Short mmCIF file of C-alpha atoms and ligand atoms in Angstrom, two decimals:
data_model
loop_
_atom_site.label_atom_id
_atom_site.label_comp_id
_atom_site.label_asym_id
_atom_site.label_seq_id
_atom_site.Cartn_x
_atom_site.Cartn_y
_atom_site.Cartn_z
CA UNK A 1 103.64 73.69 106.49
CA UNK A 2 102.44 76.95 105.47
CA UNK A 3 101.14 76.45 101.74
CA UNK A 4 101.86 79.97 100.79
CA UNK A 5 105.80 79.10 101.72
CA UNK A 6 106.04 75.62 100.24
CA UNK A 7 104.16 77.25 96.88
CA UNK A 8 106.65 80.01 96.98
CA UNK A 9 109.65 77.44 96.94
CA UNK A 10 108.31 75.23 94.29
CA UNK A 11 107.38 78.06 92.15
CA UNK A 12 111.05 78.96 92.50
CA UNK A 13 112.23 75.49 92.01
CA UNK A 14 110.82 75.77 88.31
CA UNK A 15 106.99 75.32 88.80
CA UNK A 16 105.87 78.96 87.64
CA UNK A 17 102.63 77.81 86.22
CA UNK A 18 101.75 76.65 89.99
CA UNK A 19 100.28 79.20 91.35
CA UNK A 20 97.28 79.81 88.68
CA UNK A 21 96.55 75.90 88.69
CA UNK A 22 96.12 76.73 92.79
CA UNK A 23 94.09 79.48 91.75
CA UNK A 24 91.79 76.92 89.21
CA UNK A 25 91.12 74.66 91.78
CA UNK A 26 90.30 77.50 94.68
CA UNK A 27 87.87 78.48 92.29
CA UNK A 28 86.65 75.04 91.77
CA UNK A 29 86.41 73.64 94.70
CA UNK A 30 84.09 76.09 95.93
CA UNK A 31 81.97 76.14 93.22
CA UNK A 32 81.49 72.07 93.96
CA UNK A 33 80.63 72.99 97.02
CA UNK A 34 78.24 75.66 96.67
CA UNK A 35 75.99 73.25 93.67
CA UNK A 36 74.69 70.62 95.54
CA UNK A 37 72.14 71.43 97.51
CA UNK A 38 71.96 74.00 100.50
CA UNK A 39 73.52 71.20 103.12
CA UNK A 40 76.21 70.58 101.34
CA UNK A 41 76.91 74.80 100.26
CA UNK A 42 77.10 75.02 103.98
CA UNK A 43 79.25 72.33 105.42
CA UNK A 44 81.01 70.90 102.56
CA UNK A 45 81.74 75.23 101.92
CA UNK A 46 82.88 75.93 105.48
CA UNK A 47 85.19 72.83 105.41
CA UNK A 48 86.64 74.16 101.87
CA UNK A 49 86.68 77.90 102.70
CA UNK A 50 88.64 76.84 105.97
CA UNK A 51 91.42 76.37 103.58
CA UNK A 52 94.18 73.46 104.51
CA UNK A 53 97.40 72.52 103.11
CA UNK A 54 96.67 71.96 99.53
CA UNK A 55 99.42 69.26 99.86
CA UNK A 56 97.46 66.66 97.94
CA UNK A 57 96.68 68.85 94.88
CA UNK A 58 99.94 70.65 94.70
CA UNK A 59 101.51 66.90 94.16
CA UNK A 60 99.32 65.87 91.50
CA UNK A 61 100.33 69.23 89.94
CA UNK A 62 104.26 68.47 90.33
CA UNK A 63 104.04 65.17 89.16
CA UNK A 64 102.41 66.56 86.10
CA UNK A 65 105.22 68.37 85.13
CA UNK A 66 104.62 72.13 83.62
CA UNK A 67 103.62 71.13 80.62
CA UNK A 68 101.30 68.46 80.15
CA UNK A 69 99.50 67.79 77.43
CA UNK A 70 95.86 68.38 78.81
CA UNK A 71 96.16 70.70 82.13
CA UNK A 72 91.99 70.91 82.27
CA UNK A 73 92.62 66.75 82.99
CA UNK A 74 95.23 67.35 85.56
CA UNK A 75 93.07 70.26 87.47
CA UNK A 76 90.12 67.72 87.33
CA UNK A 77 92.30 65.02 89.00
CA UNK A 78 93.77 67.91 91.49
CA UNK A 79 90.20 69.00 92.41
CA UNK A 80 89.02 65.01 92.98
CA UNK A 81 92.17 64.15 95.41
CA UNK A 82 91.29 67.06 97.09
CA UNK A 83 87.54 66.57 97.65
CA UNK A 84 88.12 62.86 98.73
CA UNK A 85 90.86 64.24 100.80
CA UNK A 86 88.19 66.93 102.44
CA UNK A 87 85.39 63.78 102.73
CA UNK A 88 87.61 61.89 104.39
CA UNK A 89 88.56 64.35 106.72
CA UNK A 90 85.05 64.98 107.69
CA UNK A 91 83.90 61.42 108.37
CA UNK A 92 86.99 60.96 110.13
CA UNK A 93 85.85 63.63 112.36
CA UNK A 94 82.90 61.67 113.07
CA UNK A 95 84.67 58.72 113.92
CA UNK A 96 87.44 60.20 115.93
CA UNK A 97 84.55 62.59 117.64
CA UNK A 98 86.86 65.69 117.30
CA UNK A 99 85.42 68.86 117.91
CA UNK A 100 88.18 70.93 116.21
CA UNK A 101 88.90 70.88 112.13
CA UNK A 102 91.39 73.86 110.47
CA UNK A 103 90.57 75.91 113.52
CA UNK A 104 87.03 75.71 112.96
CA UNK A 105 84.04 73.43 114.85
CA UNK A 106 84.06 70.00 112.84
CA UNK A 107 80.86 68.80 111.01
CA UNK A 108 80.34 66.70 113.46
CA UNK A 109 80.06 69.11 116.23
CA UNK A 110 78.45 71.67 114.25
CA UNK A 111 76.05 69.70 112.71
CA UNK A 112 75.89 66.08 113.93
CA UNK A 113 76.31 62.97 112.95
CA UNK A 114 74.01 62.45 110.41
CA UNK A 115 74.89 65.18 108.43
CA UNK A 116 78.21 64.81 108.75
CA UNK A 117 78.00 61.29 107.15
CA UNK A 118 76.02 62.93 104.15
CA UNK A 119 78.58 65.72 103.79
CA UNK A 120 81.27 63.49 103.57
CA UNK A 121 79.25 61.15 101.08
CA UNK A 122 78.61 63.79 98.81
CA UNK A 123 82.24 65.31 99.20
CA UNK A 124 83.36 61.57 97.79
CA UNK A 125 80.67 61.45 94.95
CA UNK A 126 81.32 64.65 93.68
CA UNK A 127 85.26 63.55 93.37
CA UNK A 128 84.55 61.12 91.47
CA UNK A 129 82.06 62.98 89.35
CA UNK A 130 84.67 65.44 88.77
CA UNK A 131 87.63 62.81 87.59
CA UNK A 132 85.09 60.64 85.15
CA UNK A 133 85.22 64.06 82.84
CA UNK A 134 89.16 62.72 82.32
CA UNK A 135 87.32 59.76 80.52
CA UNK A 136 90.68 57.24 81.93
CA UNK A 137 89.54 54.19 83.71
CA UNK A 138 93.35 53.75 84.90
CA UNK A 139 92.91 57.36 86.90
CA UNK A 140 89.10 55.87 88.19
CA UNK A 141 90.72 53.19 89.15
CA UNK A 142 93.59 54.50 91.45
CA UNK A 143 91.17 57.28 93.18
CA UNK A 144 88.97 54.36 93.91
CA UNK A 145 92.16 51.99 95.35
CA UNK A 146 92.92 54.63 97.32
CA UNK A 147 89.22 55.73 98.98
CA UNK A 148 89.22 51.57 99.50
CA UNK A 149 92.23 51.48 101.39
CA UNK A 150 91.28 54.72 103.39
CA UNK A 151 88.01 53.30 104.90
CA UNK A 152 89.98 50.14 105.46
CA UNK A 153 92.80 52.51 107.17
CA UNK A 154 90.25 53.62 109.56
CA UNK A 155 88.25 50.78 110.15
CA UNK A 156 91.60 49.41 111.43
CA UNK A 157 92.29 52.42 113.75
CA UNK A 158 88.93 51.48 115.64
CA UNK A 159 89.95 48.15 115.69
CA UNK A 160 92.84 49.10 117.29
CA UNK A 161 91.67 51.70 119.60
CA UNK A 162 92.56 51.43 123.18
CA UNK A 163 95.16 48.45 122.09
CA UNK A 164 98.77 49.43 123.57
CA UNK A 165 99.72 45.89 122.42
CA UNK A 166 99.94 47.76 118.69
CA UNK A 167 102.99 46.99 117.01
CA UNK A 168 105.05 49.66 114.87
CA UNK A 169 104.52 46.97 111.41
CA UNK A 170 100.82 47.57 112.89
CA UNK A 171 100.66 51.41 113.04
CA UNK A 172 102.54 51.70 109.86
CA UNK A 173 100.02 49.69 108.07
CA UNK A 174 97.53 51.76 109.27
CA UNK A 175 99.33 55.11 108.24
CA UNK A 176 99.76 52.98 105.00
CA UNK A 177 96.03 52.45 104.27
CA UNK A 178 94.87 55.73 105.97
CA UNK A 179 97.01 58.69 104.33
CA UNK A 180 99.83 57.36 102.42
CA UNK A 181 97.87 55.75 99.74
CA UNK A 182 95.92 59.04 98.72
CA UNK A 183 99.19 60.61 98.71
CA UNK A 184 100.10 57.95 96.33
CA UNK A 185 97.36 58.54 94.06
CA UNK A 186 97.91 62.00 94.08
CA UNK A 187 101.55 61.27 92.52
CA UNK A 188 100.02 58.65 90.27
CA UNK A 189 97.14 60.63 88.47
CA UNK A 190 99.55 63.68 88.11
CA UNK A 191 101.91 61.49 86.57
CA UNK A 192 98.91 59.87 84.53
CA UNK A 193 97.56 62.64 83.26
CA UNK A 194 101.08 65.15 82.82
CA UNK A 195 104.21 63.26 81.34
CA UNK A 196 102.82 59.99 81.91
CA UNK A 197 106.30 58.72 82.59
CA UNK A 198 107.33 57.70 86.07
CA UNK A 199 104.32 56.79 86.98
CA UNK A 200 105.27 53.97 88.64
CA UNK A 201 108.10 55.73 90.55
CA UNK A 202 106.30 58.89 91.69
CA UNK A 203 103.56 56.67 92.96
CA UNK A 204 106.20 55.27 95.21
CA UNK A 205 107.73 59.03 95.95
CA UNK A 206 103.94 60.14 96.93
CA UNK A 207 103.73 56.34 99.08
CA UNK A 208 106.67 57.29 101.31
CA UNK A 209 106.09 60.78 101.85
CA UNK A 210 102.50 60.22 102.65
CA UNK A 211 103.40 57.91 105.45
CA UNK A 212 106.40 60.60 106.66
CA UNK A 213 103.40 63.15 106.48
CA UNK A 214 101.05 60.90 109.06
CA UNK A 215 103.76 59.88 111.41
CA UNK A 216 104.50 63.78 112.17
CA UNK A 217 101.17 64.51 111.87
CA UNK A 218 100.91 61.84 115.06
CA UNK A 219 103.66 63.69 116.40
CA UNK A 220 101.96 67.12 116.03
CA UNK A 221 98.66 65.76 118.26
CA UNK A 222 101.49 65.39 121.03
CA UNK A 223 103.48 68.16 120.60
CA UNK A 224 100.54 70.91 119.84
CA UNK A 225 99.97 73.65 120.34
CA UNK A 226 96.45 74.02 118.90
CA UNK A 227 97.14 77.29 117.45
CA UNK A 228 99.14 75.98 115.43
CA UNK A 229 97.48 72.49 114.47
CA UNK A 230 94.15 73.67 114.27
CA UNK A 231 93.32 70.57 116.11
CA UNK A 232 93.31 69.95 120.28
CA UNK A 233 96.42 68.48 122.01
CA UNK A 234 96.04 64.76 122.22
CA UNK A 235 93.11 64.13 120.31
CA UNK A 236 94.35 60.68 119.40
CA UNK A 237 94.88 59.66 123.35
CA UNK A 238 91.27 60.81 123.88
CA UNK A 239 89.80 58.44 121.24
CA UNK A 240 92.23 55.99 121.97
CA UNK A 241 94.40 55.82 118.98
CA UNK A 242 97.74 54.41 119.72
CA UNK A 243 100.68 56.51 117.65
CA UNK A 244 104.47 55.80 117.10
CA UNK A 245 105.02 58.74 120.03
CA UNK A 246 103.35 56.74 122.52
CA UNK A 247 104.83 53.54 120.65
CA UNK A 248 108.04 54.70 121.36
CA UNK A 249 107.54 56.27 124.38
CA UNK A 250 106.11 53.34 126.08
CA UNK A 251 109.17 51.77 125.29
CA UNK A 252 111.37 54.00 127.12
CA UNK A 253 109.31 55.02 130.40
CA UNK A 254 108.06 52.23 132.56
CA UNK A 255 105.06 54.63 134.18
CA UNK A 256 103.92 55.49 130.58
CA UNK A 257 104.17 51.25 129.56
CA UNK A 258 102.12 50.73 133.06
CA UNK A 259 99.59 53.53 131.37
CA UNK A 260 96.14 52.81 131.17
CA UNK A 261 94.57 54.56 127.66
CA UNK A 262 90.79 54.43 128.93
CA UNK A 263 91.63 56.26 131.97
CA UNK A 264 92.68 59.24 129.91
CA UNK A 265 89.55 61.14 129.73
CA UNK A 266 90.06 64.91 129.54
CA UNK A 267 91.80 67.22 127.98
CA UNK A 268 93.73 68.12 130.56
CA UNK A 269 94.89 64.76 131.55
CA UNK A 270 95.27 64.20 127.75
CA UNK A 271 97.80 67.70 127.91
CA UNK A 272 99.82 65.88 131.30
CA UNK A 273 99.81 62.35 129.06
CA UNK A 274 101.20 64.32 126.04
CA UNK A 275 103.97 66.27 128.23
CA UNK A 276 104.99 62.65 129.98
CA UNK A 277 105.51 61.24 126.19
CA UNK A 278 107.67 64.36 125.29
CA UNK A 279 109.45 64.26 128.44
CA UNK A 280 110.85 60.85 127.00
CA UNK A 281 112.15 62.05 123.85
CA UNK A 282 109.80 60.11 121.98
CA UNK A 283 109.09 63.12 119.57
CA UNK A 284 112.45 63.38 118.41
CA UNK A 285 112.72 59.70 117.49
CA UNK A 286 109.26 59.58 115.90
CA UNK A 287 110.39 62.55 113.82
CA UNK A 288 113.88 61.16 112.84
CA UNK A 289 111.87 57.82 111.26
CA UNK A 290 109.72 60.34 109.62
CA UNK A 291 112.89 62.42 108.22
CA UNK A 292 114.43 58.91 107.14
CA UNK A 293 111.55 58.08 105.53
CA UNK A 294 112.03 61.88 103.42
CA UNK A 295 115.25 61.19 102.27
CA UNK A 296 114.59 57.38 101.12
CA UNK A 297 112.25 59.01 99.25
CA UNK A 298 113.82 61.79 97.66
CA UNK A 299 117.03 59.66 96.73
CA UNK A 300 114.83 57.52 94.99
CA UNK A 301 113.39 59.78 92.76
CA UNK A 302 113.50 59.27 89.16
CA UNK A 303 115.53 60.94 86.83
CA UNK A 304 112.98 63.19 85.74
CA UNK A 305 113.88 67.17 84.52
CA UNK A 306 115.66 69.28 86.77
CA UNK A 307 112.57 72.04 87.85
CA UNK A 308 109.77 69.07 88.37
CA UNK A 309 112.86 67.30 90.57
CA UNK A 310 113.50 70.11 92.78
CA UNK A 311 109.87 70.52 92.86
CA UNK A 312 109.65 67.31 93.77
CA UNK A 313 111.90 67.91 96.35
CA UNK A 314 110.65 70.73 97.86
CA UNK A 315 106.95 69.23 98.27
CA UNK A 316 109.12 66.14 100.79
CA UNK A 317 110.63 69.00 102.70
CA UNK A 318 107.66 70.69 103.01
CA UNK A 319 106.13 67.66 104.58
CA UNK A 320 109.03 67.91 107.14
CA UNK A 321 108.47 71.54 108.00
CA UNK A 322 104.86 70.86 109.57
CA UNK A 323 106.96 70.16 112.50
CA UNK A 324 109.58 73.17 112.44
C1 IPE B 1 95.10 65.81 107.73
O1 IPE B 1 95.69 66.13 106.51
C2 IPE B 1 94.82 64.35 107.78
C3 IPE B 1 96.03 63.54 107.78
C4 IPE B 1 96.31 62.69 106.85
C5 IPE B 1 96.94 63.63 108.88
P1 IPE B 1 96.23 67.57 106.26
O2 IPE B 1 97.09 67.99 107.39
O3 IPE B 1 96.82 67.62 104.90
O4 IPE B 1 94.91 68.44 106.30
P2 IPE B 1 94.62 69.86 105.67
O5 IPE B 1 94.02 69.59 104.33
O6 IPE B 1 95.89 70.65 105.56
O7 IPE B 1 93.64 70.48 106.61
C1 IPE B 2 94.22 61.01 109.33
O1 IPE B 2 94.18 60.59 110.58
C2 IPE B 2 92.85 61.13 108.79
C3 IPE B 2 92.66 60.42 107.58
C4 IPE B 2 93.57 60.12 106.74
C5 IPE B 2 91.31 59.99 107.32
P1 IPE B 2 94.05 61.53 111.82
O2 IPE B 2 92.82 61.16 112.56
O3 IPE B 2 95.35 61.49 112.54
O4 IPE B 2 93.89 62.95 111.17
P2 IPE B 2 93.58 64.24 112.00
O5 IPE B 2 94.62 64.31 113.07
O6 IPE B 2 92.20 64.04 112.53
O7 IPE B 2 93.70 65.35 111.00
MG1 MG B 3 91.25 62.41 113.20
MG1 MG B 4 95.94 63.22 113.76
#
């Protein structure tokens, strides 16, 4: 999803104030990233200033509503679910060994290891530095839930990796743990800290779409291309994670069930892997269980006032487009 294109539609949809609460949190991100120390100016900045989605913020800014009663409180929370967002993203660059991040050389590759890991450290402290100024324990307490279940999410990915014998109730509860429940918190804290009415329900909105979000995402590191992921095709095969494409598309083809994972060591035999997959039809079915999830998700939206619905709305479809 293009942000500047999913921004566009929800400031249409009724979310006018948008756009300068993007603007904020530019603006504050970067300055983060530029006050800790010349390490962290430099890679924590570069991973920043290589932009991304913004999907994570612009939810907690939805949720909110356009007018809540303290918007400095929901920029703080938008700013923290982005910078554990960005952490996250960097150590899982170290643990997935991928040289390519939003187009750019990861941390990891840049930099090594060992920075990396202290990048991504102070990335995650500074969140949290940033949401205590909301003074709410409850709002602590689901960024925290959240950063739990992501190191649990991809603790369980390595202990899965190589493992065809991974189930689909397996790789969901991985996507779970790994994306959907930041996505989640994202919904909650805007709710929290706009309205805070719904809470409980947008929580579950941000659950379902988080886990729609990962499962194309999965789809995206088969289909490529890398100019348009910003990430090499097949990344996952190369480090061995096992995604509902290859789920599903082991289930179909009898030469890709009779696949061995470790013997898939280039790129290029990554690229023929990824083709074979597609070739099956895979993609399509992943991305109709994605869709499904979508639409469970919008139906069961709240009854909440007509511009932060459509909003609401517009962020799910938004998640779909990634794939268009
Ligand atoms: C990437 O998230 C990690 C996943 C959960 C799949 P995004 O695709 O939102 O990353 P950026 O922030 O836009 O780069
Ligand atoms: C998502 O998993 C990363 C996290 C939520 C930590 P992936 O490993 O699929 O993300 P990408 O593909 O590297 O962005
Ligand atoms: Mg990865
Ligand atoms: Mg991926």
């Amino acid at each position: 999803m293009a942000s500047a294109e999913a921004v566009a539609a929800v400031v249409e949809a009724g979310g006018a104030h948008v756009p300068a609460l993007l603007r904020r949190l530019e603006a504050r991100l970067l300055e983060i990233a530029a006050s800790h120390g010349t390490v962290l100016a430099e890679h924590a900045g570069t991973t920043i200033a290589a932009g991304g989605k913004r999907l994570r913020p612009l939810l907690v800014f939805v949720a909110a509503g356009p007018a809540p009663a303290d918007s400095e409180a929901v920029l703080r929370a938008a700013v923290a679910v982005e910078l554990v967002h960005s952490a996250t993203l960097v150590h899982d660059d170290v643990l997935d060994a991928a040289p390519l991040r939003r187009g750019r050389p990861t941390v990891v590759a840049a930099a090594g290891r060992a920075i990396a890991t202290a990048t991504g450290d102070l990335l995650f402290s500074r969140a949290f530095a940033e949401l205590a100024r909301n003074r709410s324990v409850e709002a602590v307490r689901v960024l925290s839930d959240a950063s739990c279940a992501l190191a649990e999410g991809e603790l369980l990915q390595r202990e899965d990796a190589w493992n065809l014998g991974v189930t689909r109730e397996r790789y969901l509860r991985r996507c779970e743990l790994k994306t959907a429940r930041l996505f989640q918190a994202a919904c909650a804290l805007g709710a929290l800290h706009g309205a805070a009415e719904a809470v409980e329900p947008l929580a579950r909105f941000g659950r379902r779409i988080g886990l729609a979000f990962q499962i194309l995402d999965d789809v995206l590191d088969v289909s490529g291309p890398a100019e348009r992921t910003g990430k090499h095709r097949g990344t996952d095969l190369l480090d061995g994670t096992v995604t509902l494409p290859l789920i599903i598309a082991r289930e179909l083809d009898g030469s890709l069930a009779a696949l061995d994972v470790r013997a898939v060591r280039t790129p290029d035999q990554a690229e023929a892997v990824c083709e074979a997959i597609a070739d099956t039809g895979a993609l399509d079915l992943a991305r109709a269980e994605a869709l499904t999830m979508v639409g469970e998700a919008k139906s069961d939206l709240p009854s909440l006032p007509a511009p932060q619905q459509l909003a609401l709305e517009l962020v799910a479809d938004g998640v779909v487009d990634r794939y268009a």
